[in-house]
Amino acid sequence: MTAPDPQETGRRTADELVRRLSADDGAGVDELLAGLTEVRNLVFVGAGLTAIARTHGRQLPPAQRAQASTRQLNLGQLRDAHRGDPEGLRTWLRRSAEEILFLRALREAAARVAG
């Protein structure tokens, strides 16, 4: 039996975090984040969130895409400031998931304007 792929596990957890946040399940978000105690696991979830955010960001009009890119850099600085601090990394994950919801809203608004 092989160990689960940490990247795949991180991506699934990232998807679940966004799903709970989007459902306004604050307790579920807190529970999910509290269960992530290893810095390594927190980073893999963050990588999953970053991949989702970049995918959404690429679908935005140029000006909004540039703003999304800047916000990703700011989130990277938050991550770097809390490199070895699980609680700080949980804050980074929550903000990264919130950014995905924001990007989705921007994309939907851009689609309404274009459509």
Coordinates of N, CA and C in Angstrom, one line a residue:
M1 N 0.8 -1.2 0.0 CA 0.0 0.0 0.0 C 0.9 1.2 0.0
T2 N 0.6 2.2 -0.9 CA 1.4 3.4 -0.9 C 0.8 4.5 -0.1
A3 N 1.6 5.4 0.3 CA 1.1 6.5 1.1 C 0.4 7.5 0.2
P4 N -0.6 8.2 0.7 CA -1.3 9.1 -0.2 C -0.4 10.2 -0.7
D5 N -0.7 10.7 -1.9 CA 0.1 11.7 -2.5 C -0.2 13.0 -1.8
P6 N 0.8 13.7 -1.2 CA 0.5 14.9 -0.4 C 0.0 16.0 -1.2
Q7 N 0.4 16.1 -2.5 CA -0.1 17.2 -3.4 C -1.6 17.0 -3.6
E8 N -2.0 15.7 -3.9 CA -3.4 15.4 -4.2 C -4.2 15.6 -2.9
T9 N -3.7 15.2 -1.8 CA -4.4 15.4 -0.5 C -4.6 16.9 -0.3
G10 N -3.5 17.7 -0.5 CA -3.5 19.1 -0.3 C -4.6 19.8 -1.2
R11 N -4.6 19.3 -2.4 CA -5.6 19.9 -3.4 C -7.0 19.6 -3.0
R12 N -7.3 18.3 -2.5 CA -8.6 18.0 -2.1 C -9.0 18.8 -0.8
T13 N -8.1 18.9 0.1 CA -8.4 19.7 1.3 C -8.6 21.2 0.9
A14 N -7.9 21.7 -0.1 CA -8.1 23.1 -0.5 C -9.5 23.2 -1.1
D15 N -9.9 22.3 -1.9 CA -11.2 22.3 -2.5 C -12.3 22.3 -1.4
E16 N -12.1 21.4 -0.4 CA -13.0 21.3 0.7 C -13.1 22.6 1.5
L17 N -11.9 23.3 1.7 CA -11.9 24.5 2.5 C -12.7 25.6 1.7
V18 N -12.5 25.7 0.4 CA -13.2 26.7 -0.4 C -14.7 26.4 -0.3
R19 N -15.1 25.1 -0.4 CA -16.5 24.7 -0.4 C -17.1 25.1 0.9
R20 N -16.4 24.8 2.0 CA -17.0 25.2 3.3 C -17.1 26.7 3.5
L21 N -16.1 27.4 3.0 CA -16.1 28.9 3.1 C -17.3 29.4 2.3
S22 N -17.4 28.9 1.1 CA -18.5 29.3 0.2 C -19.9 29.0 0.7
A23 N -20.0 28.0 1.5 CA -21.3 27.6 2.2 C -21.5 28.4 3.5
D24 N -20.6 29.3 3.8 CA -20.6 30.1 5.0 C -20.7 29.2 6.2
D25 N -19.8 28.2 6.2 CA -19.7 27.2 7.3 C -18.5 27.5 8.1
G26 N -18.6 28.6 8.9 CA -17.4 29.1 9.7 C -16.9 28.0 10.6
A27 N -17.8 27.3 11.3 CA -17.4 26.2 12.2 C -16.7 25.1 11.4
G28 N -17.2 24.8 10.2 CA -16.5 23.7 9.4 C -15.2 24.2 8.9
V29 N -15.0 25.4 8.6 CA -13.7 26.0 8.2 C -12.8 25.9 9.3
D30 N -13.2 26.4 10.5 CA -12.3 26.3 11.7 C -11.9 24.9 12.0
E31 N -12.9 24.0 11.9 CA -12.6 22.5 12.2 C -11.5 22.0 11.2
L32 N -11.7 22.3 10.0 CA -10.8 21.8 8.9 C -9.4 22.4 9.2
L33 N -9.3 23.7 9.4 CA -8.0 24.3 9.6 C -7.4 23.8 10.9
A34 N -8.1 23.6 12.0 CA -7.6 23.1 13.2 C -7.0 21.7 13.1
G35 N -7.6 20.9 12.1 CA -7.1 19.6 11.9 C -5.7 19.5 11.2
L36 N -5.3 20.7 10.6 CA -4.0 20.8 9.9 C -3.0 21.2 10.9
T37 N -2.2 20.3 11.4 CA -1.2 20.7 12.4 C 0.2 20.7 11.9
E38 N 0.5 20.0 10.9 CA 1.8 19.9 10.3 C 2.1 21.0 9.3
V39 N 3.2 21.7 9.4 CA 3.5 22.8 8.5 C 3.5 22.2 7.1
R40 N 4.0 21.0 6.9 CA 4.1 20.4 5.5 C 2.7 20.3 4.9
N41 N 1.7 19.8 5.7 CA 0.4 19.7 5.2 C -0.3 21.0 4.9
L42 N 0.0 22.0 5.8 CA -0.5 23.4 5.6 C 0.0 23.9 4.2
V43 N 1.3 23.7 4.0 CA 1.9 24.2 2.7 C 1.3 23.5 1.5
F44 N 1.0 22.2 1.6 CA 0.4 21.5 0.4 C -1.0 22.0 0.2
V45 N -1.8 22.3 1.2 CA -3.1 22.9 1.0 C -3.0 24.3 0.4
G46 N -2.0 25.1 0.9 CA -1.8 26.4 0.3 C -1.4 26.3 -1.2
A47 N -0.6 25.3 -1.5 CA -0.3 25.1 -3.0 C -1.5 24.8 -3.8
G48 N -2.4 24.0 -3.2 CA -3.7 23.7 -3.9 C -4.5 25.0 -4.1
L49 N -4.6 25.8 -3.0 CA -5.3 27.1 -3.1 C -4.7 28.0 -4.1
T50 N -3.4 28.1 -4.1 CA -2.7 29.0 -5.1 C -3.0 28.5 -6.5
A51 N -3.0 27.2 -6.8 CA -3.3 26.7 -8.1 C -4.7 27.1 -8.6
I52 N -5.7 27.0 -7.6 CA -7.1 27.3 -7.9 C -7.2 28.8 -8.2
A53 N -6.5 29.6 -7.4 CA -6.6 31.1 -7.5 C -6.0 31.5 -8.9
R54 N -4.9 30.9 -9.2 CA -4.2 31.3 -10.5 C -5.1 30.9 -11.7
T55 N -5.7 29.8 -11.6 CA -6.6 29.4 -12.7 C -7.8 30.4 -12.8
H56 N -8.4 30.8 -11.7 CA -9.4 31.8 -11.8 C -8.9 33.1 -12.2
G57 N -7.7 33.5 -11.8 CA -7.1 34.8 -12.1 C -6.9 34.9 -13.6
R58 N -6.5 33.8 -14.2 CA -6.2 33.8 -15.7 C -7.5 34.1 -16.5
Q59 N -8.6 33.8 -15.9 CA -9.9 34.0 -16.6 C -10.5 35.4 -16.5
L60 N -9.8 36.3 -15.8 CA -10.3 37.6 -15.6 C -9.8 38.6 -16.7
P61 N -10.5 39.7 -16.9 CA -10.0 40.7 -17.9 C -8.6 41.2 -17.4
P62 N -7.8 41.8 -18.3 CA -6.4 42.1 -18.0 C -6.2 43.0 -16.7
A63 N -7.0 44.0 -16.5 CA -6.8 44.9 -15.3 C -7.1 44.1 -14.0
Q64 N -8.1 43.3 -14.0 CA -8.5 42.5 -12.8 C -7.4 41.4 -12.6
R65 N -6.9 40.9 -13.7 CA -5.9 39.8 -13.7 C -4.6 40.4 -13.0
A66 N -4.3 41.6 -13.3 CA -3.1 42.2 -12.7 C -3.3 42.4 -11.2
Q67 N -4.5 42.9 -10.9 CA -4.8 43.1 -9.5 C -4.8 41.8 -8.7
A68 N -5.3 40.7 -9.3 CA -5.3 39.4 -8.7 C -3.9 38.9 -8.5
S69 N -3.0 39.2 -9.4 CA -1.6 38.8 -9.3 C -0.9 39.5 -8.2
T70 N -1.2 40.8 -8.0 CA -0.7 41.5 -6.9 C -1.2 41.0 -5.5
R71 N -2.5 40.6 -5.5 CA -3.0 40.0 -4.2 C -2.3 38.7 -4.0
Q72 N -2.0 37.9 -5.0 CA -1.3 36.6 -4.8 C 0.1 36.9 -4.2
L73 N 0.7 37.9 -4.7 CA 2.1 38.3 -4.1 C 1.9 38.6 -2.6
N74 N 0.9 39.4 -2.3 CA 0.7 39.8 -0.9 C 0.4 38.5 0.0
L75 N -0.4 37.6 -0.6 CA -0.6 36.4 0.2 C 0.7 35.6 0.3
G76 N 1.6 35.6 -0.7 CA 2.9 34.9 -0.6 C 3.7 35.6 0.5
Q77 N 3.6 36.9 0.7 CA 4.4 37.6 1.8 C 3.8 37.1 3.1
L78 N 2.5 37.0 3.2 CA 1.9 36.5 4.5 C 2.4 35.1 4.8
R79 N 2.4 34.3 3.8 CA 2.9 32.9 4.0 C 4.3 32.9 4.5
D80 N 5.2 33.7 3.8 CA 6.6 33.8 4.1 C 6.8 34.3 5.6
A81 N 6.0 35.2 6.0 CA 6.1 35.8 7.3 C 5.8 34.8 8.4
H82 N 5.0 33.7 8.0 CA 4.6 32.7 9.0 C 5.1 31.3 8.7
R83 N 6.3 31.3 8.0 CA 6.8 30.0 7.5 C 6.8 28.8 8.5
G84 N 7.2 29.0 9.7 CA 7.2 27.9 10.7 C 6.1 28.0 11.7
D85 N 5.1 28.8 11.5 CA 4.0 29.0 12.5 C 2.7 28.5 12.0
P86 N 2.3 27.3 12.5 CA 1.1 26.7 12.0 C -0.2 27.7 12.1
E87 N -0.3 28.4 13.2 CA -1.4 29.3 13.3 C -1.4 30.4 12.3
G88 N -0.2 31.0 12.0 CA -0.1 32.0 11.0 C -0.4 31.4 9.6
L89 N 0.0 30.2 9.4 CA -0.2 29.5 8.1 C -1.7 29.2 7.9
R90 N -2.4 29.0 9.0 CA -3.9 28.8 8.9 C -4.5 30.1 8.5
T91 N -4.1 31.2 9.0 CA -4.6 32.5 8.6 C -4.3 32.7 7.1
W92 N -3.2 32.3 6.6 CA -2.8 32.4 5.2 C -3.8 31.6 4.4
L93 N -4.1 30.4 4.8 CA -5.0 29.5 4.1 C -6.4 30.1 4.0
R94 N -6.9 30.6 5.2 CA -8.2 31.2 5.2 C -8.3 32.4 4.2
R95 N -7.3 33.2 4.2 CA -7.3 34.4 3.3 C -7.1 34.0 1.9
S96 N -6.4 32.9 1.6 CA -6.2 32.4 0.3 C -7.5 31.8 -0.2
A97 N -8.3 31.1 0.6 CA -9.6 30.6 0.2 C -10.6 31.8 0.0
E98 N -10.5 32.8 0.8 CA -11.4 34.0 0.6 C -11.1 34.6 -0.7
E99 N -9.8 34.7 -1.1 CA -9.4 35.3 -2.3 C -10.0 34.5 -3.5
I100 N -10.1 33.2 -3.4 CA -10.7 32.4 -4.5 C -12.2 32.8 -4.6
L101 N -12.9 32.9 -3.5 CA -14.3 33.3 -3.6 C -14.4 34.7 -4.2
F102 N -13.5 35.6 -3.9 CA -13.5 37.0 -4.5 C -13.2 36.9 -6.0
L103 N -12.3 36.0 -6.4 CA -12.0 35.9 -7.8 C -13.2 35.3 -8.6
R104 N -13.9 34.4 -8.0 CA -15.1 33.8 -8.6 C -16.1 34.9 -8.8
A105 N -16.3 35.8 -7.8 CA -17.3 36.9 -7.9 C -16.9 37.8 -9.0
L106 N -15.6 38.1 -9.1 CA -15.1 39.0 -10.1 C -15.3 38.4 -11.5
R107 N -15.0 37.1 -11.6 CA -15.2 36.5 -12.9 C -16.7 36.5 -13.3
E108 N -17.6 36.2 -12.3 CA -19.0 36.3 -12.6 C -19.5 37.6 -13.0
A109 N -19.0 38.7 -12.3 CA -19.3 40.0 -12.7 C -18.8 40.4 -14.1
A110 N -17.6 40.0 -14.4 CA -17.1 40.3 -15.7 C -17.9 39.6 -16.8
A111 N -18.3 38.4 -16.5 CA -19.2 37.6 -17.5 C -20.5 38.3 -17.7
R112 N -21.1 38.9 -16.6 CA -22.4 39.6 -16.8 C -22.2 40.8 -17.6
V113 N -21.1 41.6 -17.4 CA -20.8 42.8 -18.2 C -20.6 42.4 -19.7
A114 N -19.8 41.4 -19.9 CA -19.5 41.0 -21.3 C -20.7 40.4 -22.0
G115 N -21.6 39.7 -21.2 CA -22.7 39.0 -21.8 C -23.8 39.9 -22.1

